Amino acid sequence: MRYLRQAGAVLALTVLLSSVASAQRTATRGQAAARQGGYWELGGDARLQFQLDDPLTIVIDIPLDILRAGYYASDVLSIEPFASISSSFGKDQTAFTAYHIGVGVVYHLTPDRTKPQTYLRPSLAISSTSGPGNLSFTFLGFGAGLKKPMFNNRMASRVEAGLQHRLETGGVQAATNINIQAGFSVYTR
């Protein structure tokens, strides 16, 4: 009976040590990938936007409004192009389509993507509408957010709050938006 208890204790200790070693290998792989840079973060975001011009307008874009592809140049810096397309049409309304493309620079305050990461993201974007007026606008933006790792550090949830300022163009006044975005990311490595 004593040998059975000893064998059970050895078996339990072996299982415990192997699971700890496996967790360390997984964390080390994620940290090494983050340190090396040279990989992609692909994702999409839903957006809640408060347009602060007169009158106040609230826009909700779900499930995915923005598609993005960030390339990690280092463990804390990624260059992130993004794009969105919106169309509006209806009975007795003039149809229009808005194209929004831009680039952000994501600076992570911590380099380890195996743990929650806060980040800062300045951005520059251009928006163009086809339809009545055919206008183009330039936007300057700044956001701050949080990424939380999921699924063995191969994915992350992401939330961000920020400001986006539309520069005055073609007689259309400048305006500022408050954006709240929530989405997901998938890492290529």
Short mmCIF file of N, CA and C in Angstrom, two decimals:
data_model
loop_
_atom_site.label_atom_id
_atom_site.label_comp_id
_atom_site.label_asym_id
_atom_site.label_seq_id
_atom_site.Cartn_x
_atom_site.Cartn_y
_atom_site.Cartn_z
N MET A 1 0.82 -1.18 0.00
CA MET A 1 0.00 0.00 0.00
C MET A 1 0.87 1.25 0.00
N ARG A 2 1.97 1.17 0.78
CA ARG A 2 2.86 2.31 0.85
C ARG A 2 3.48 2.60 -0.51
N TYR A 3 3.83 1.55 -1.25
CA TYR A 3 4.42 1.72 -2.57
C TYR A 3 3.43 2.36 -3.54
N LEU A 4 2.17 2.03 -3.39
CA LEU A 4 1.12 2.61 -4.23
C LEU A 4 1.01 4.12 -3.99
N ARG A 5 1.07 4.53 -2.73
CA ARG A 5 1.02 5.97 -2.42
C ARG A 5 2.25 6.68 -2.97
N GLN A 6 3.42 6.06 -2.84
CA GLN A 6 4.64 6.67 -3.37
C GLN A 6 4.58 6.77 -4.90
N ALA A 7 4.10 5.72 -5.53
CA ALA A 7 3.99 5.74 -6.99
C ALA A 7 2.98 6.82 -7.43
N GLY A 8 1.89 6.94 -6.71
CA GLY A 8 0.90 7.98 -7.01
C GLY A 8 1.47 9.37 -6.82
N ALA A 9 2.26 9.56 -5.78
CA ALA A 9 2.89 10.87 -5.53
C ALA A 9 3.89 11.20 -6.64
N VAL A 10 4.68 10.21 -7.07
CA VAL A 10 5.66 10.42 -8.15
C VAL A 10 4.92 10.75 -9.45
N LEU A 11 3.84 10.03 -9.73
CA LEU A 11 3.05 10.29 -10.94
C LEU A 11 2.44 11.69 -10.90
N ALA A 12 1.90 12.09 -9.78
CA ALA A 12 1.31 13.43 -9.65
C ALA A 12 2.38 14.50 -9.81
N LEU A 13 3.55 14.29 -9.22
CA LEU A 13 4.65 15.25 -9.35
C LEU A 13 5.13 15.35 -10.80
N THR A 14 5.21 14.24 -11.49
CA THR A 14 5.62 14.22 -12.90
C THR A 14 4.63 15.01 -13.76
N VAL A 15 3.33 14.78 -13.56
CA VAL A 15 2.31 15.50 -14.31
C VAL A 15 2.39 17.00 -14.03
N LEU A 16 2.55 17.36 -12.78
CA LEU A 16 2.65 18.77 -12.39
C LEU A 16 3.86 19.44 -13.04
N LEU A 17 5.02 18.80 -12.95
CA LEU A 17 6.24 19.38 -13.52
C LEU A 17 6.16 19.48 -15.04
N SER A 18 5.58 18.50 -15.70
CA SER A 18 5.48 18.57 -17.16
C SER A 18 4.51 19.66 -17.59
N SER A 19 3.44 19.89 -16.85
CA SER A 19 2.52 20.97 -17.22
C SER A 19 3.15 22.34 -16.98
N VAL A 20 3.94 22.49 -15.93
CA VAL A 20 4.65 23.75 -15.68
C VAL A 20 5.68 24.00 -16.78
N ALA A 21 6.42 22.96 -17.16
CA ALA A 21 7.42 23.11 -18.22
C ALA A 21 6.75 23.47 -19.54
N SER A 22 5.61 22.85 -19.84
CA SER A 22 4.88 23.17 -21.06
C SER A 22 4.41 24.62 -21.07
N ALA A 23 3.91 25.09 -19.95
CA ALA A 23 3.46 26.49 -19.86
C ALA A 23 4.62 27.44 -20.05
N GLN A 24 5.79 27.11 -19.49
CA GLN A 24 6.96 27.96 -19.66
C GLN A 24 7.41 27.98 -21.12
N ARG A 25 7.40 26.83 -21.80
CA ARG A 25 7.78 26.80 -23.21
C ARG A 25 6.84 27.66 -24.04
N THR A 26 5.53 27.58 -23.79
CA THR A 26 4.54 28.36 -24.51
C THR A 26 4.77 29.85 -24.29
N ALA A 27 4.96 30.25 -23.04
CA ALA A 27 5.20 31.67 -22.74
C ALA A 27 6.50 32.13 -23.37
N THR A 28 7.54 31.28 -23.33
CA THR A 28 8.83 31.67 -23.91
C THR A 28 8.70 31.84 -25.42
N ARG A 29 7.95 30.96 -26.10
CA ARG A 29 7.76 31.10 -27.54
C ARG A 29 7.06 32.41 -27.87
N GLY A 30 6.01 32.76 -27.11
CA GLY A 30 5.29 34.02 -27.35
C GLY A 30 6.18 35.23 -27.09
N GLN A 31 7.00 35.18 -26.04
CA GLN A 31 7.90 36.29 -25.74
C GLN A 31 8.98 36.40 -26.81
N ALA A 32 9.52 35.26 -27.27
CA ALA A 32 10.56 35.30 -28.30
C ALA A 32 10.01 35.86 -29.60
N ALA A 33 8.78 35.47 -29.97
CA ALA A 33 8.17 36.00 -31.20
C ALA A 33 7.98 37.50 -31.08
N ALA A 34 7.56 37.98 -29.92
CA ALA A 34 7.36 39.41 -29.73
C ALA A 34 8.68 40.16 -29.81
N ARG A 35 9.76 39.57 -29.29
CA ARG A 35 11.06 40.24 -29.33
C ARG A 35 11.61 40.31 -30.74
N GLN A 36 11.36 39.32 -31.54
CA GLN A 36 11.94 39.27 -32.87
C GLN A 36 11.30 40.26 -33.83
N GLY A 37 10.02 40.56 -33.67
CA GLY A 37 9.34 41.39 -34.66
C GLY A 37 9.22 40.62 -35.96
N GLY A 38 8.86 41.32 -37.04
CA GLY A 38 8.78 40.68 -38.34
C GLY A 38 7.58 39.77 -38.53
N TYR A 39 6.50 39.99 -37.84
CA TYR A 39 5.29 39.19 -38.03
C TYR A 39 4.09 40.13 -38.09
N TRP A 40 2.93 39.58 -38.41
CA TRP A 40 1.72 40.37 -38.63
C TRP A 40 0.69 40.15 -37.54
N GLU A 41 -0.08 41.18 -37.29
CA GLU A 41 -1.27 41.12 -36.44
C GLU A 41 -2.45 41.53 -37.33
N LEU A 42 -3.32 40.59 -37.63
CA LEU A 42 -4.47 40.84 -38.50
C LEU A 42 -5.72 40.94 -37.64
N GLY A 43 -6.60 41.88 -37.96
CA GLY A 43 -7.78 41.99 -37.11
C GLY A 43 -8.87 42.86 -37.67
N GLY A 44 -9.93 42.96 -36.90
CA GLY A 44 -11.07 43.78 -37.26
C GLY A 44 -11.72 44.34 -36.01
N ASP A 45 -12.37 45.48 -36.18
CA ASP A 45 -12.99 46.16 -35.05
C ASP A 45 -14.40 46.62 -35.38
N ALA A 46 -15.26 46.56 -34.39
CA ALA A 46 -16.55 47.24 -34.42
C ALA A 46 -16.31 48.63 -33.83
N ARG A 47 -17.18 49.59 -34.17
CA ARG A 47 -16.92 50.96 -33.70
C ARG A 47 -18.20 51.65 -33.28
N LEU A 48 -18.08 52.40 -32.20
CA LEU A 48 -19.10 53.33 -31.74
C LEU A 48 -18.48 54.71 -31.85
N GLN A 49 -19.11 55.58 -32.63
CA GLN A 49 -18.53 56.90 -32.91
C GLN A 49 -19.50 58.00 -32.52
N PHE A 50 -18.99 58.98 -31.79
CA PHE A 50 -19.76 60.17 -31.45
C PHE A 50 -19.20 61.33 -32.25
N GLN A 51 -19.94 61.79 -33.25
CA GLN A 51 -19.50 62.92 -34.07
C GLN A 51 -19.94 64.19 -33.37
N LEU A 52 -18.96 64.98 -32.94
CA LEU A 52 -19.23 66.12 -32.07
C LEU A 52 -19.61 67.39 -32.82
N ASP A 53 -19.81 67.31 -34.14
CA ASP A 53 -20.24 68.51 -34.86
C ASP A 53 -21.72 68.75 -34.56
N ASP A 54 -22.27 69.83 -35.09
CA ASP A 54 -23.65 70.20 -34.78
C ASP A 54 -24.57 69.71 -35.88
N PRO A 55 -25.54 68.88 -35.67
CA PRO A 55 -25.94 68.28 -34.39
C PRO A 55 -25.08 67.05 -34.08
N LEU A 56 -25.05 66.69 -32.82
CA LEU A 56 -24.33 65.50 -32.38
C LEU A 56 -24.91 64.28 -33.10
N THR A 57 -24.02 63.46 -33.66
CA THR A 57 -24.45 62.26 -34.37
C THR A 57 -23.75 61.05 -33.75
N ILE A 58 -24.48 59.97 -33.57
CA ILE A 58 -23.90 58.74 -33.05
C ILE A 58 -23.98 57.69 -34.14
N VAL A 59 -22.83 57.06 -34.43
CA VAL A 59 -22.74 56.04 -35.48
C VAL A 59 -22.29 54.75 -34.82
N ILE A 60 -22.99 53.66 -35.11
CA ILE A 60 -22.61 52.34 -34.61
C ILE A 60 -22.33 51.46 -35.82
N ASP A 61 -21.11 50.93 -35.91
CA ASP A 61 -20.72 50.05 -37.00
C ASP A 61 -20.37 48.69 -36.43
N ILE A 62 -21.27 47.70 -36.64
CA ILE A 62 -21.03 46.34 -36.16
C ILE A 62 -21.41 45.37 -37.28
N PRO A 63 -20.92 44.19 -37.38
CA PRO A 63 -19.98 43.56 -36.48
C PRO A 63 -18.54 44.03 -36.72
N LEU A 64 -18.12 44.27 -37.99
CA LEU A 64 -16.76 44.74 -38.24
C LEU A 64 -16.83 45.95 -39.16
N ASP A 65 -16.30 47.06 -38.70
CA ASP A 65 -16.24 48.26 -39.51
C ASP A 65 -14.84 48.46 -40.07
N ILE A 66 -13.84 48.16 -39.29
CA ILE A 66 -12.46 48.45 -39.66
C ILE A 66 -11.68 47.14 -39.78
N LEU A 67 -10.99 46.98 -40.89
CA LEU A 67 -10.06 45.86 -41.06
C LEU A 67 -8.66 46.43 -40.98
N ARG A 68 -7.76 45.73 -40.29
CA ARG A 68 -6.40 46.23 -40.11
C ARG A 68 -5.38 45.11 -40.21
N ALA A 69 -4.16 45.49 -40.58
CA ALA A 69 -3.05 44.54 -40.70
C ALA A 69 -1.80 45.24 -40.19
N GLY A 70 -1.38 44.91 -38.97
CA GLY A 70 -0.22 45.56 -38.36
C GLY A 70 1.03 44.72 -38.51
N TYR A 71 2.11 45.34 -38.97
CA TYR A 71 3.39 44.66 -39.11
C TYR A 71 4.30 45.07 -37.96
N TYR A 72 4.79 44.10 -37.20
CA TYR A 72 5.66 44.37 -36.05
C TYR A 72 7.09 44.62 -36.54
N ALA A 73 7.55 45.86 -36.38
CA ALA A 73 8.92 46.22 -36.71
C ALA A 73 9.85 45.86 -35.55
N SER A 74 9.32 45.85 -34.34
CA SER A 74 10.09 45.47 -33.15
C SER A 74 9.11 44.92 -32.13
N ASP A 75 9.59 44.64 -30.92
CA ASP A 75 8.72 44.09 -29.89
C ASP A 75 7.71 45.09 -29.35
N VAL A 76 7.91 46.39 -29.56
CA VAL A 76 6.98 47.39 -29.03
C VAL A 76 6.36 48.27 -30.11
N LEU A 77 6.77 48.14 -31.35
CA LEU A 77 6.31 49.05 -32.40
C LEU A 77 5.78 48.29 -33.61
N SER A 78 4.55 48.63 -34.01
CA SER A 78 4.01 48.06 -35.23
C SER A 78 3.39 49.17 -36.09
N ILE A 79 3.47 48.97 -37.40
CA ILE A 79 2.88 49.89 -38.37
C ILE A 79 1.59 49.21 -38.83
N GLU A 80 0.47 49.94 -38.72
CA GLU A 80 -0.84 49.30 -38.89
C GLU A 80 -1.71 50.03 -39.91
N PRO A 81 -1.68 49.60 -41.18
CA PRO A 81 -2.65 50.14 -42.14
C PRO A 81 -4.05 49.63 -41.81
N PHE A 82 -5.07 50.44 -42.10
CA PHE A 82 -6.45 50.04 -41.84
C PHE A 82 -7.35 50.60 -42.93
N ALA A 83 -8.53 50.00 -43.08
CA ALA A 83 -9.47 50.44 -44.11
C ALA A 83 -10.89 50.09 -43.70
N SER A 84 -11.84 50.89 -44.21
CA SER A 84 -13.25 50.56 -44.05
C SER A 84 -14.02 51.14 -45.23
N ILE A 85 -15.13 50.51 -45.54
CA ILE A 85 -16.02 50.96 -46.61
C ILE A 85 -17.43 50.97 -46.06
N SER A 86 -18.15 52.08 -46.28
CA SER A 86 -19.53 52.19 -45.83
C SER A 86 -20.40 52.62 -47.01
N SER A 87 -21.54 52.01 -47.14
CA SER A 87 -22.51 52.41 -48.17
C SER A 87 -23.83 52.73 -47.52
N SER A 88 -24.52 53.72 -48.08
CA SER A 88 -25.82 54.10 -47.56
C SER A 88 -26.76 54.35 -48.73
N PHE A 89 -27.91 53.73 -48.66
CA PHE A 89 -28.92 53.95 -49.70
C PHE A 89 -30.27 53.57 -49.14
N GLY A 90 -31.29 54.10 -49.71
CA GLY A 90 -32.63 53.81 -49.25
C GLY A 90 -33.66 54.45 -50.17
N LYS A 91 -34.89 54.12 -49.93
CA LYS A 91 -35.96 54.66 -50.74
C LYS A 91 -36.01 56.18 -50.59
N ASP A 92 -36.08 56.87 -51.70
CA ASP A 92 -36.13 58.34 -51.75
C ASP A 92 -34.90 59.00 -51.13
N GLN A 93 -33.77 58.30 -51.09
CA GLN A 93 -32.52 58.88 -50.60
C GLN A 93 -31.45 58.73 -51.66
N THR A 94 -30.50 59.64 -51.66
CA THR A 94 -29.38 59.57 -52.58
C THR A 94 -28.34 58.62 -52.00
N ALA A 95 -27.91 57.66 -52.82
CA ALA A 95 -26.93 56.67 -52.37
C ALA A 95 -25.54 57.29 -52.35
N PHE A 96 -24.73 56.86 -51.38
CA PHE A 96 -23.33 57.25 -51.36
C PHE A 96 -22.51 56.14 -50.74
N THR A 97 -21.21 56.14 -51.07
CA THR A 97 -20.26 55.19 -50.50
C THR A 97 -19.08 55.98 -49.96
N ALA A 98 -18.63 55.64 -48.77
CA ALA A 98 -17.48 56.29 -48.14
C ALA A 98 -16.35 55.29 -48.00
N TYR A 99 -15.18 55.69 -48.45
CA TYR A 99 -13.98 54.87 -48.34
C TYR A 99 -13.06 55.54 -47.34
N HIS A 100 -12.54 54.78 -46.40
CA HIS A 100 -11.69 55.34 -45.34
C HIS A 100 -10.44 54.47 -45.26
N ILE A 101 -9.28 55.03 -45.57
CA ILE A 101 -8.02 54.29 -45.46
C ILE A 101 -7.04 55.12 -44.64
N GLY A 102 -6.17 54.44 -43.92
CA GLY A 102 -5.21 55.16 -43.11
C GLY A 102 -4.11 54.25 -42.59
N VAL A 103 -3.26 54.85 -41.78
CA VAL A 103 -2.17 54.10 -41.17
C VAL A 103 -1.99 54.62 -39.74
N GLY A 104 -1.76 53.69 -38.84
CA GLY A 104 -1.48 54.02 -37.45
C GLY A 104 -0.12 53.46 -37.05
N VAL A 105 0.47 54.05 -36.06
CA VAL A 105 1.71 53.55 -35.50
C VAL A 105 1.38 53.12 -34.07
N VAL A 106 1.44 51.83 -33.81
CA VAL A 106 1.05 51.29 -32.51
C VAL A 106 2.30 51.12 -31.65
N TYR A 107 2.33 51.84 -30.53
CA TYR A 107 3.44 51.72 -29.58
C TYR A 107 2.93 51.01 -28.34
N HIS A 108 3.45 49.81 -28.10
CA HIS A 108 3.06 48.99 -26.94
C HIS A 108 3.89 49.40 -25.74
N LEU A 109 3.24 49.64 -24.62
CA LEU A 109 3.95 50.06 -23.41
C LEU A 109 4.68 48.91 -22.73
N THR A 110 4.31 47.67 -23.07
CA THR A 110 5.05 46.50 -22.59
C THR A 110 5.33 45.60 -23.80
N PRO A 111 6.49 44.97 -23.89
CA PRO A 111 6.82 44.17 -25.06
C PRO A 111 6.27 42.74 -25.04
N ASP A 112 5.78 42.26 -23.92
CA ASP A 112 5.39 40.87 -23.77
C ASP A 112 3.92 40.66 -24.13
N ARG A 113 3.66 40.08 -25.30
CA ARG A 113 2.26 39.90 -25.72
C ARG A 113 1.57 38.72 -25.05
N THR A 114 2.30 37.97 -24.19
CA THR A 114 1.67 36.89 -23.44
C THR A 114 0.90 37.41 -22.24
N LYS A 115 1.02 38.72 -21.98
CA LYS A 115 0.30 39.38 -20.89
C LYS A 115 -0.51 40.53 -21.48
N PRO A 116 -1.51 41.06 -20.75
CA PRO A 116 -2.24 42.21 -21.28
C PRO A 116 -1.29 43.37 -21.60
N GLN A 117 -1.53 43.99 -22.75
CA GLN A 117 -0.67 45.08 -23.22
C GLN A 117 -1.49 46.35 -23.40
N THR A 118 -1.01 47.44 -22.86
CA THR A 118 -1.60 48.73 -23.17
C THR A 118 -0.79 49.32 -24.33
N TYR A 119 -1.46 50.15 -25.13
CA TYR A 119 -0.78 50.72 -26.28
C TYR A 119 -1.31 52.11 -26.59
N LEU A 120 -0.53 52.86 -27.35
CA LEU A 120 -0.89 54.18 -27.85
C LEU A 120 -0.83 54.12 -29.37
N ARG A 121 -1.79 54.79 -30.05
CA ARG A 121 -1.83 54.68 -31.51
C ARG A 121 -2.19 56.02 -32.16
N PRO A 122 -1.18 56.81 -32.59
CA PRO A 122 -1.49 57.95 -33.44
C PRO A 122 -1.80 57.46 -34.85
N SER A 123 -2.62 58.21 -35.59
CA SER A 123 -2.98 57.75 -36.93
C SER A 123 -3.22 58.92 -37.87
N LEU A 124 -3.14 58.63 -39.16
CA LEU A 124 -3.45 59.56 -40.24
C LEU A 124 -4.33 58.81 -41.21
N ALA A 125 -5.46 59.40 -41.63
CA ALA A 125 -6.38 58.71 -42.53
C ALA A 125 -6.95 59.68 -43.56
N ILE A 126 -7.40 59.11 -44.67
CA ILE A 126 -8.07 59.86 -45.73
C ILE A 126 -9.40 59.18 -45.98
N SER A 127 -10.44 59.99 -46.09
CA SER A 127 -11.77 59.47 -46.36
C SER A 127 -12.30 60.14 -47.61
N SER A 128 -12.95 59.37 -48.45
CA SER A 128 -13.50 59.91 -49.69
C SER A 128 -14.91 59.36 -49.87
N THR A 129 -15.82 60.20 -50.35
CA THR A 129 -17.19 59.76 -50.59
C THR A 129 -17.49 59.84 -52.08
N SER A 130 -18.20 58.84 -52.56
CA SER A 130 -18.73 58.89 -53.92
C SER A 130 -20.24 59.04 -53.80
N GLY A 131 -20.77 59.92 -54.56
CA GLY A 131 -22.19 60.25 -54.46
C GLY A 131 -22.31 61.75 -54.61
N PRO A 132 -23.32 62.34 -54.03
CA PRO A 132 -23.46 63.79 -54.18
C PRO A 132 -22.32 64.54 -53.49
N GLY A 133 -21.64 65.35 -54.25
CA GLY A 133 -20.58 66.17 -53.67
C GLY A 133 -19.18 65.60 -53.80
N ASN A 134 -19.03 64.30 -53.84
CA ASN A 134 -17.71 63.65 -53.94
C ASN A 134 -16.64 64.39 -53.14
N LEU A 135 -16.68 64.27 -51.84
CA LEU A 135 -15.74 64.97 -50.96
C LEU A 135 -14.64 64.05 -50.48
N SER A 136 -13.49 64.64 -50.16
CA SER A 136 -12.38 63.92 -49.54
C SER A 136 -11.95 64.68 -48.29
N PHE A 137 -11.62 63.93 -47.23
CA PHE A 137 -11.24 64.53 -45.96
C PHE A 137 -9.96 63.89 -45.45
N THR A 138 -9.24 64.64 -44.65
CA THR A 138 -8.05 64.14 -43.96
C THR A 138 -8.35 64.12 -42.46
N PHE A 139 -7.98 63.03 -41.81
CA PHE A 139 -8.22 62.85 -40.37
C PHE A 139 -6.91 62.63 -39.64
N LEU A 140 -6.75 63.27 -38.50
CA LEU A 140 -5.66 62.99 -37.58
C LEU A 140 -6.27 62.36 -36.34
N GLY A 141 -5.66 61.30 -35.85
CA GLY A 141 -6.26 60.62 -34.71
C GLY A 141 -5.24 60.19 -33.68
N PHE A 142 -5.76 59.90 -32.50
CA PHE A 142 -4.94 59.36 -31.42
C PHE A 142 -5.82 58.47 -30.55
N GLY A 143 -5.34 57.25 -30.28
CA GLY A 143 -6.09 56.33 -29.44
C GLY A 143 -5.21 55.67 -28.41
N ALA A 144 -5.83 55.15 -27.38
CA ALA A 144 -5.15 54.37 -26.35
C ALA A 144 -6.00 53.13 -26.11
N GLY A 145 -5.34 51.99 -25.97
CA GLY A 145 -6.12 50.77 -25.84
C GLY A 145 -5.43 49.69 -25.04
N LEU A 146 -6.10 48.53 -25.01
CA LEU A 146 -5.64 47.37 -24.27
C LEU A 146 -5.87 46.12 -25.11
N LYS A 147 -4.84 45.27 -25.16
CA LYS A 147 -4.94 43.96 -25.80
C LYS A 147 -4.82 42.90 -24.72
N LYS A 148 -5.70 41.89 -24.78
CA LYS A 148 -5.63 40.78 -23.83
C LYS A 148 -5.43 39.49 -24.62
N PRO A 149 -4.37 38.72 -24.31
CA PRO A 149 -4.09 37.49 -25.06
C PRO A 149 -5.16 36.42 -24.86
N MET A 150 -5.36 35.63 -25.91
CA MET A 150 -6.31 34.51 -25.88
C MET A 150 -5.71 33.35 -26.68
N PHE A 151 -6.23 32.17 -26.46
CA PHE A 151 -5.90 30.99 -27.24
C PHE A 151 -4.40 30.80 -27.40
N ASN A 152 -3.72 30.63 -26.28
CA ASN A 152 -2.29 30.33 -26.27
C ASN A 152 -1.48 31.42 -26.97
N ASN A 153 -1.91 32.68 -26.80
CA ASN A 153 -1.22 33.86 -27.30
C ASN A 153 -1.21 33.97 -28.83
N ARG A 154 -2.08 33.24 -29.50
CA ARG A 154 -2.19 33.34 -30.96
C ARG A 154 -3.22 34.39 -31.37
N MET A 155 -4.06 34.80 -30.44
CA MET A 155 -5.08 35.82 -30.68
C MET A 155 -5.10 36.78 -29.50
N ALA A 156 -5.78 37.92 -29.72
CA ALA A 156 -5.97 38.88 -28.62
C ALA A 156 -7.28 39.61 -28.83
N SER A 157 -7.96 39.92 -27.74
CA SER A 157 -9.09 40.84 -27.81
C SER A 157 -8.50 42.24 -27.67
N ARG A 158 -9.22 43.22 -28.19
CA ARG A 158 -8.65 44.56 -28.25
C ARG A 158 -9.75 45.59 -28.06
N VAL A 159 -9.55 46.55 -27.17
CA VAL A 159 -10.46 47.68 -26.99
C VAL A 159 -9.63 48.96 -27.03
N GLU A 160 -10.22 49.99 -27.61
CA GLU A 160 -9.51 51.25 -27.76
C GLU A 160 -10.48 52.41 -27.69
N ALA A 161 -10.05 53.50 -27.09
CA ALA A 161 -10.81 54.75 -27.08
C ALA A 161 -9.90 55.82 -27.65
N GLY A 162 -10.49 56.73 -28.44
CA GLY A 162 -9.64 57.75 -29.04
C GLY A 162 -10.41 58.91 -29.62
N LEU A 163 -9.65 59.88 -30.08
CA LEU A 163 -10.18 61.06 -30.76
C LEU A 163 -9.73 61.04 -32.21
N GLN A 164 -10.59 61.53 -33.08
CA GLN A 164 -10.26 61.65 -34.49
C GLN A 164 -10.73 63.03 -34.95
N HIS A 165 -9.82 63.80 -35.53
CA HIS A 165 -10.14 65.17 -35.93
C HIS A 165 -10.13 65.28 -37.45
N ARG A 166 -11.25 65.71 -38.01
CA ARG A 166 -11.36 65.93 -39.45
C ARG A 166 -10.92 67.36 -39.75
N LEU A 167 -9.95 67.51 -40.64
CA LEU A 167 -9.48 68.83 -41.02
C LEU A 167 -10.49 69.49 -41.95
N GLU A 168 -10.56 70.82 -41.92
CA GLU A 168 -11.47 71.57 -42.79
C GLU A 168 -11.08 71.34 -44.25
N THR A 169 -12.07 71.03 -45.08
CA THR A 169 -11.83 70.74 -46.49
C THR A 169 -13.00 71.22 -47.32
N GLY A 170 -12.72 71.92 -48.41
CA GLY A 170 -13.74 72.29 -49.39
C GLY A 170 -14.96 72.97 -48.80
N GLY A 171 -14.78 73.84 -47.84
CA GLY A 171 -15.90 74.54 -47.23
C GLY A 171 -16.61 73.76 -46.14
N VAL A 172 -16.20 72.51 -45.90
CA VAL A 172 -16.78 71.71 -44.80
C VAL A 172 -15.92 71.96 -43.57
N GLN A 173 -16.57 72.36 -42.49
CA GLN A 173 -15.85 72.71 -41.26
C GLN A 173 -15.13 71.51 -40.65
N ALA A 174 -14.09 71.83 -39.90
CA ALA A 174 -13.39 70.80 -39.14
C ALA A 174 -14.32 70.25 -38.07
N ALA A 175 -14.10 69.00 -37.69
CA ALA A 175 -14.94 68.37 -36.66
C ALA A 175 -14.12 67.31 -35.94
N THR A 176 -14.55 66.98 -34.74
CA THR A 176 -13.87 65.98 -33.93
C THR A 176 -14.85 64.86 -33.57
N ASN A 177 -14.35 63.63 -33.62
CA ASN A 177 -15.13 62.45 -33.25
C ASN A 177 -14.48 61.78 -32.05
N ILE A 178 -15.30 61.18 -31.21
CA ILE A 178 -14.82 60.28 -30.16
C ILE A 178 -15.15 58.88 -30.63
N ASN A 179 -14.14 58.01 -30.68
CA ASN A 179 -14.32 56.64 -31.15
C ASN A 179 -14.07 55.65 -30.03
N ILE A 180 -14.92 54.64 -29.94
CA ILE A 180 -14.69 53.50 -29.06
C ILE A 180 -14.74 52.27 -29.97
N GLN A 181 -13.63 51.52 -29.99
CA GLN A 181 -13.53 50.36 -30.87
C GLN A 181 -13.29 49.11 -30.03
N ALA A 182 -13.85 48.00 -30.48
CA ALA A 182 -13.63 46.71 -29.84
C ALA A 182 -13.50 45.67 -30.94
N GLY A 183 -12.51 44.79 -30.80
CA GLY A 183 -12.32 43.80 -31.85
C GLY A 183 -11.42 42.68 -31.40
N PHE A 184 -10.80 42.06 -32.39
CA PHE A 184 -9.93 40.91 -32.16
C PHE A 184 -8.72 41.01 -33.07
N SER A 185 -7.68 40.29 -32.70
CA SER A 185 -6.46 40.20 -33.49
C SER A 185 -6.03 38.76 -33.58
N VAL A 186 -5.41 38.40 -34.71
CA VAL A 186 -4.81 37.09 -34.92
C VAL A 186 -3.36 37.34 -35.29
N TYR A 187 -2.42 36.65 -34.63
CA TYR A 187 -1.01 36.82 -34.92
C TYR A 187 -0.54 35.74 -35.87
N THR A 188 0.33 36.09 -36.81
CA THR A 188 0.85 35.11 -37.76
C THR A 188 1.97 34.28 -37.16
N ARG A 189 2.47 34.70 -36.01
CA ARG A 189 3.53 33.93 -35.35
C ARG A 189 3.41 34.09 -33.85
#
